[in-house]
Tab-separated table of C-alpha atoms in Angstrom:
chain	number	residue	atom	x	y	z
A	1	MET	CA	59.783	118.361	70.753
A	2	GLN	CA	62.567	119.025	73.342
A	3	LYS	CA	66.165	118.752	72.240
A	4	GLN	CA	67.916	116.146	74.155
A	5	ASP	CA	71.057	117.090	76.133
A	6	SER	CA	74.151	115.715	74.304
A	7	ALA	CA	75.952	115.410	77.651
A	8	ALA	CA	73.952	112.484	79.205
A	9	PRO	CA	74.654	111.779	82.860
A	10	ALA	CA	76.885	108.719	83.820
A	11	THR	CA	74.888	105.497	84.046
A	12	PRO	CA	74.659	103.883	87.396
A	13	SER	CA	76.926	101.050	86.184
A	14	ALA	CA	79.606	103.486	85.104
A	15	ALA	CA	79.436	105.309	88.412
A	16	GLY	CA	79.627	102.119	90.306
A	17	ALA	CA	82.676	101.016	88.354
A	18	PHE	CA	84.325	104.298	89.094
A	19	VAL	CA	83.589	104.095	92.830
A	20	ALA	CA	85.011	100.369	92.742
A	21	LEU	CA	88.154	101.480	90.914
A	22	ARG	CA	88.687	104.323	93.415
A	23	ALA	CA	88.288	101.864	96.298
A	24	TRP	CA	91.038	99.637	94.848
A	25	VAL	CA	93.205	102.607	94.246
A	26	VAL	CA	92.811	103.473	98.032
A	27	ALA	CA	93.725	99.916	99.006
A	28	SER	CA	96.734	99.531	96.727
A	29	ARG	CA	98.373	102.918	97.783
A	30	PRO	CA	99.904	103.729	94.256
A	31	HIS	CA	102.074	106.450	95.689
A	32	THR	CA	104.236	103.861	97.374
A	33	LEU	CA	104.505	101.463	94.362
A	34	THR	CA	107.531	103.236	92.807
A	35	ILE	CA	109.587	102.173	95.884
A	36	GLY	CA	109.698	98.659	94.220
A	37	ILE	CA	110.573	99.860	90.725
A	38	ASN	CA	113.272	102.310	91.519
A	39	PRO	CA	115.771	99.515	92.641
A	40	VAL	CA	115.257	97.694	89.379
A	41	LEU	CA	116.080	100.897	87.378
A	42	VAL	CA	119.289	101.458	89.307
A	43	GLY	CA	120.441	97.876	89.174
A	44	CYS	CA	119.851	97.803	85.387
A	45	ALA	CA	121.605	101.166	84.880
A	46	LEU	CA	124.571	99.796	86.813
A	47	ALA	CA	124.599	96.602	84.869
A	48	TRP	CA	124.586	98.597	81.495
A	49	ARG	CA	127.463	100.669	82.781
A	50	GLN	CA	129.521	97.598	83.636
A	51	THR	CA	128.667	95.359	80.558
A	52	GLY	CA	127.192	97.660	77.859
A	53	ARG	CA	124.009	95.622	77.710
A	54	ILE	CA	120.848	94.745	79.494
A	55	ASP	CA	118.133	92.129	78.959
A	56	VAL	CA	115.014	94.179	78.574
A	57	SER	CA	112.616	91.228	79.084
A	58	VAL	CA	114.269	90.368	82.425
A	59	MET	CA	114.167	93.987	83.442
A	60	LEU	CA	110.438	94.183	82.806
A	61	MET	CA	109.772	90.937	84.491
A	62	SER	CA	111.617	92.127	87.570
A	63	MET	CA	109.657	95.415	87.627
A	64	LEU	CA	106.389	93.495	87.347
A	65	GLY	CA	107.495	91.141	90.074
A	66	ALA	CA	108.345	94.031	92.489
A	67	LEU	CA	105.080	95.856	91.703
A	68	LEU	CA	103.089	92.766	92.483
A	69	LEU	CA	105.002	92.219	95.814
A	70	GLN	CA	104.563	95.810	96.857
A	71	THR	CA	100.771	95.864	95.901
A	72	GLY	CA	100.112	92.580	97.560
A	73	THR	CA	101.896	93.934	100.731
A	74	ASN	CA	99.826	97.080	100.682
A	75	LEU	CA	96.597	95.245	100.297
A	76	ASP	CA	97.488	92.739	103.012
A	77	ASN	CA	98.362	95.730	105.334
A	78	ASP	CA	94.938	97.245	104.548
A	79	VAL	CA	92.942	94.261	105.527
A	80	SER	CA	95.301	93.044	108.281
A	81	ASP	CA	95.271	96.325	110.266
A	82	PHE	CA	91.463	96.398	109.956
A	83	GLU	CA	91.079	92.879	111.230
A	84	ARG	CA	93.443	93.549	114.160
A	85	GLY	CA	91.438	96.673	115.073
A	86	THR	CA	94.251	99.094	114.665
A	87	ASP	CA	92.524	101.240	112.048
A	88	ARG	CA	90.424	103.092	114.462
A	89	ALA	CA	88.288	106.239	113.931
A	90	GLY	CA	90.497	109.343	113.883
A	91	ARG	CA	93.498	107.771	112.534
A	92	LEU	CA	96.087	110.218	111.101
A	93	GLY	CA	97.178	108.204	108.148
A	94	LEU	CA	95.736	108.133	104.693
A	95	PRO	CA	92.211	106.510	104.295
A	96	ARG	CA	92.078	102.494	104.287
A	97	ALA	CA	89.597	100.856	101.911
A	98	THR	CA	88.620	98.083	104.289
A	99	ALA	CA	88.154	100.232	107.385
A	100	LEU	CA	85.945	102.664	105.359
A	101	GLY	CA	83.764	99.772	104.073
A	102	LEU	CA	84.624	100.424	100.456
A	103	LEU	CA	85.799	96.841	100.135
A	104	THR	CA	85.237	93.706	101.994
A	105	PRO	CA	88.082	92.011	103.892
A	106	ARG	CA	87.408	88.982	101.732
A	107	GLN	CA	87.852	91.004	98.547
A	108	VAL	CA	90.999	92.606	99.818
A	109	ARG	CA	92.612	89.432	101.123
A	110	THR	CA	91.766	87.567	97.813
A	111	ALA	CA	93.397	90.431	95.829
A	112	SER	CA	96.490	90.365	98.110
A	113	ARG	CA	96.887	86.639	97.662
A	114	GLY	CA	96.466	86.929	93.906
A	115	CYS	CA	99.244	89.473	93.823
A	116	PHE	CA	101.552	87.233	95.773
A	117	ALA	CA	100.664	84.240	93.646
A	118	LEU	CA	101.534	86.144	90.371
A	119	ALA	CA	104.716	87.525	91.932
A	120	THR	CA	105.602	83.905	92.834
A	121	VAL	CA	105.144	82.743	89.180
A	122	ILE	CA	107.373	85.692	88.003
A	123	GLY	CA	109.913	84.705	90.678
A	124	VAL	CA	110.062	81.265	89.483
A	125	LEU	CA	110.725	82.257	85.906
A	126	LEU	CA	113.478	84.816	87.134
A	127	ALA	CA	114.965	82.088	89.232
A	128	TRP	CA	115.031	79.749	86.235
A	129	HIS	CA	117.059	82.513	84.538
A	130	GLY	CA	119.228	83.613	87.405
A	131	GLY	CA	119.668	80.229	89.406
A	132	TRP	CA	119.721	79.506	93.112
A	133	PRO	CA	120.874	83.059	94.283
A	134	ILE	CA	117.691	84.538	92.706
A	135	PHE	CA	115.658	81.629	94.092
A	136	VAL	CA	116.850	82.354	97.606
A	137	ALA	CA	116.334	86.118	97.220
A	138	GLY	CA	112.805	85.623	95.802
A	139	ILE	CA	111.887	83.312	98.719
A	140	ALA	CA	113.083	85.684	101.161
A	141	SER	CA	111.380	88.592	99.494
A	142	ALA	CA	108.047	86.768	99.294
A	143	ALA	CA	108.358	85.665	102.987
A	144	ALA	CA	109.102	89.290	104.003
A	145	ALA	CA	106.156	90.646	101.939
A	146	MET	CA	103.555	88.171	103.406
A	147	SER	CA	104.842	88.491	106.957
A	148	TYR	CA	105.066	92.251	106.999
A	149	SER	CA	101.420	92.703	108.168
A	150	GLY	CA	100.307	89.134	108.374
A	151	GLY	CA	101.008	86.122	110.689
A	152	PRO	CA	101.177	86.091	114.432
A	153	ARG	CA	104.051	88.518	114.708
A	154	PRO	CA	103.973	90.989	111.886
A	155	ILE	CA	107.115	92.775	111.031
A	156	SER	CA	105.191	96.167	110.936
A	157	TYR	CA	104.434	95.691	114.629
A	158	THR	CA	107.981	95.360	115.656
A	159	PRO	CA	111.034	97.665	115.694
A	160	PHE	CA	112.497	95.836	112.561
A	161	GLY	CA	110.245	97.412	109.962
A	162	ASP	CA	112.710	100.162	108.811
A	163	LEU	CA	115.531	97.699	108.596
A	164	VAL	CA	113.387	95.221	106.537
A	165	VAL	CA	112.378	97.907	104.064
A	166	TRP	CA	116.046	99.029	103.635
A	167	LEU	CA	117.124	95.533	103.104
A	168	PHE	CA	114.499	94.364	100.582
A	169	PHE	CA	113.890	97.587	98.685
A	170	GLY	CA	117.550	98.443	98.550
A	171	LEU	CA	120.107	95.663	99.157
A	172	VAL	CA	118.183	92.654	97.905
A	173	ALA	CA	116.363	94.421	95.014
A	174	VAL	CA	119.319	96.199	93.499
A	175	THR	CA	121.795	93.443	93.921
A	176	GLY	CA	119.229	90.894	92.636
A	177	THR	CA	118.470	92.939	89.531
A	178	TYR	CA	122.157	93.400	88.870
A	179	TYR	CA	122.862	89.712	89.261
A	180	LEU	CA	120.039	88.768	86.850
A	181	GLN	CA	121.607	91.061	84.279
A	182	THR	CA	125.384	90.185	84.728
A	183	PHE	CA	125.518	86.950	86.912
A	184	SER	CA	128.067	88.748	89.030
A	185	LEU	CA	128.347	91.151	91.991
A	186	ASP	CA	130.960	93.695	93.015
A	187	ARG	CA	131.446	96.326	95.624
A	188	SER	CA	129.788	99.079	93.640
A	189	VAL	CA	126.371	97.395	93.442
A	190	PHE	CA	126.232	97.119	97.362
A	191	ILE	CA	127.039	100.736	97.621
A	192	ALA	CA	124.313	101.718	95.168
A	193	ALA	CA	121.957	99.359	96.799
A	194	ALA	CA	122.374	100.819	100.163
A	195	MET	CA	121.828	104.316	98.752
A	196	VAL	CA	118.538	103.443	97.060
A	197	GLY	CA	117.260	101.638	100.103
A	198	MET	CA	117.682	104.510	102.549
A	199	PRO	CA	114.956	106.893	101.084
A	200	ALA	CA	112.710	103.954	100.828
A	201	ALA	CA	113.060	103.200	104.593
A	202	ALA	CA	112.545	106.836	105.213
A	203	VAL	CA	109.066	106.573	103.747
A	204	LEU	CA	108.278	104.117	106.633
A	205	VAL	CA	109.856	106.334	109.151
A	206	VAL	CA	107.452	109.302	108.230
A	207	ASN	CA	104.515	106.834	108.683
A	208	ASN	CA	105.666	105.734	111.907
A	209	TYR	CA	106.669	109.009	113.316
A	210	ARG	CA	103.149	110.364	112.370
A	211	ASP	CA	101.431	107.471	113.978
A	212	LEU	CA	103.650	107.050	117.116
A	213	GLU	CA	100.875	107.717	119.643
A	214	PRO	CA	98.147	105.733	117.920
A	215	ASP	CA	100.633	102.872	117.324
A	216	ARG	CA	101.649	102.825	121.048
A	217	ALA	CA	97.975	102.680	121.947
A	218	VAL	CA	97.309	99.674	120.029
A	219	GLY	CA	100.484	97.789	120.955
A	220	LYS	CA	102.565	98.302	117.835
A	221	ARG	CA	106.234	98.431	118.822
A	222	THR	CA	107.704	100.320	115.906
A	223	LEU	CA	111.135	101.796	116.126
A	224	ALA	CA	109.568	105.169	116.640
A	225	VAL	CA	107.462	103.824	119.565
A	226	CYS	CA	110.499	102.147	121.088
A	227	LEU	CA	113.097	104.868	120.679
A	228	GLY	CA	111.005	108.100	120.509
A	229	ARG	CA	110.672	111.253	118.320
A	230	SER	CA	114.093	112.545	118.740
A	231	PHE	CA	115.642	109.233	117.358
A	232	SER	CA	113.156	109.227	114.510
A	233	ARG	CA	114.345	112.773	113.497
A	234	TRP	CA	117.833	111.755	113.537
A	235	GLU	CA	116.976	108.527	111.652
A	236	TYR	CA	115.056	110.326	108.914
A	237	SER	CA	117.754	112.853	108.452
A	238	VAL	CA	120.454	110.142	107.931
A	239	LEU	CA	118.288	108.071	105.562
A	240	VAL	CA	117.529	111.047	103.394
A	241	LEU	CA	120.884	112.750	103.319
A	242	ALA	CA	123.355	109.834	103.553
A	243	PRO	CA	122.788	108.669	99.964
A	244	PHE	CA	124.290	111.975	98.770
A	245	GLY	CA	127.186	111.367	101.143
A	246	LEU	CA	127.858	108.110	99.570
A	247	LEU	CA	128.062	109.356	96.078
A	248	PRO	CA	131.925	110.011	96.150
A	249	LEU	CA	132.479	106.413	97.358
A	250	LEU	CA	130.359	105.025	94.607
A	251	ALA	CA	132.074	107.372	92.040
A	252	SER	CA	135.474	106.203	93.226
A	253	GLN	CA	134.509	102.469	92.552
A	254	LEU	CA	133.075	103.241	88.965
A	255	ARG	CA	135.347	106.313	88.030
A	256	MET	CA	132.188	108.267	87.357
A	257	GLY	CA	134.018	111.650	87.215
A	258	ALA	CA	131.678	114.798	87.053
A	259	ALA	CA	128.610	112.643	86.415
A	260	GLN	CA	128.465	111.885	90.140
A	261	ALA	CA	127.174	115.371	90.603
A	262	ILE	CA	123.907	114.721	88.690
A	263	PRO	CA	122.086	113.229	91.840
A	264	LEU	CA	122.973	116.302	93.762
A	265	LEU	CA	120.253	118.064	91.818
A	266	ALA	CA	117.797	116.420	94.418
A	267	LEU	CA	119.822	117.548	97.384
A	268	PRO	CA	117.956	120.872	98.013
A	269	ILE	CA	114.621	118.996	98.014
A	270	ALA	CA	116.093	116.516	100.439
A	271	ILE	CA	117.240	119.182	102.814
A	272	GLY	CA	113.882	120.930	102.699
A	273	GLN	CA	112.153	117.673	103.614
A	274	VAL	CA	114.437	117.094	106.521
A	275	ARG	CA	113.704	120.530	107.881
A	276	ARG	CA	109.965	119.958	107.694
A	277	PHE	CA	110.215	116.640	109.202
A	278	CYS	CA	112.237	118.004	112.183
A	279	ARG	CA	110.253	121.254	112.470
A	280	ASP	CA	106.612	120.386	111.917
A	281	THR	CA	104.087	118.982	114.422
A	282	PRO	CA	103.324	115.336	113.605
A	283	GLY	CA	99.873	114.853	112.273
A	284	PRO	CA	97.772	114.453	109.138
A	285	ALA	CA	100.109	117.104	107.336
A	286	PHE	CA	102.724	114.395	107.428
A	287	ASN	CA	100.660	112.432	104.767
A	288	ALA	CA	101.960	114.846	102.096
A	289	LEU	CA	105.490	114.544	103.424
A	290	LEU	CA	105.200	110.748	103.237
A	291	ALA	CA	104.223	111.056	99.525
A	292	GLU	CA	107.060	113.615	98.841
A	293	THR	CA	109.653	111.261	100.548
A	294	ALA	CA	108.539	108.530	98.109
A	295	ARG	CA	108.890	110.937	95.231
A	296	LEU	CA	112.392	111.993	96.454
A	297	GLN	CA	113.404	108.302	96.156
A	298	VAL	CA	112.091	108.235	92.576
A	299	LEU	CA	113.920	111.451	91.645
A	300	PHE	CA	117.049	110.304	93.372
A	301	SER	CA	116.953	106.919	91.657
A	302	ILE	CA	116.386	108.380	88.242
A	303	LEU	CA	119.252	110.868	88.658
A	304	LEU	CA	121.555	108.137	89.941
A	305	GLY	CA	120.448	105.986	87.047
A	306	VAL	CA	121.219	108.744	84.497
A	307	ALA	CA	124.527	109.353	86.050
A	308	LEU	CA	125.356	105.681	85.824
A	309	LEU	CA	124.689	105.766	82.033
A	310	PHE	CA	127.568	108.220	81.410
A	311	ARG	CA	130.320	105.699	80.940
């Protein structure tokens, strides 16, 4: 009698589940999801500095709502670009689940709408807590998310994508989070919001700089297409480095003292990324730089949040 191998091969159903999970990971682009969480962390850290307390349940709901909006936007972008024919063979960016046939357009569209619906429910609950300012911010955020890749004139096909990302992943997200915790706003929160939104916009700059020629070929009028590579190099440099330059201004508003130096720990990484962006030839290698720019926003936001906790 032969001894059975204790390490049995994976069943077809298990293998199929893994493939399906992998397809949804590709479609949702998890490396970009932190862009929605970072503003919440900074807004809550600033609220704690100013008031000495935060509402953890509101913070977690804000994070979940931001994650759902970002995931829904990514899924919608995946299927919308496929349906518009912009995900052609030989594209330079990361793989797209719909274009590769890993998921059907109907599956991805349904998942995207589900994310937006759940985000709307959370937005209503937060608006009940925060009042009409949060209701207006929530409506604007949802409209921007759904029209980023969808509708007759998607934002991602215009020169305004960079501004929209900075606005909603910086200004709106940080000030909205802070207001939910404190029911007030001051000058410091707008400075912090501007700082957090800049590296988020820089992620999109990497994407559009890498895809300049393919985007031009399919009629996308991104800022990189309209103003060229020289402008994009200047824009990326400003978006990545300016938050460090704004630290003294924020510190003067909050009397942070030596704690303002904590975010400077990320400055050598930022300088290295700017050098690579300006020096390297655009192409698939920029996929790694895109992910690293997203991680830079995470690092900067965490360090800024830590600095804010030193009261």
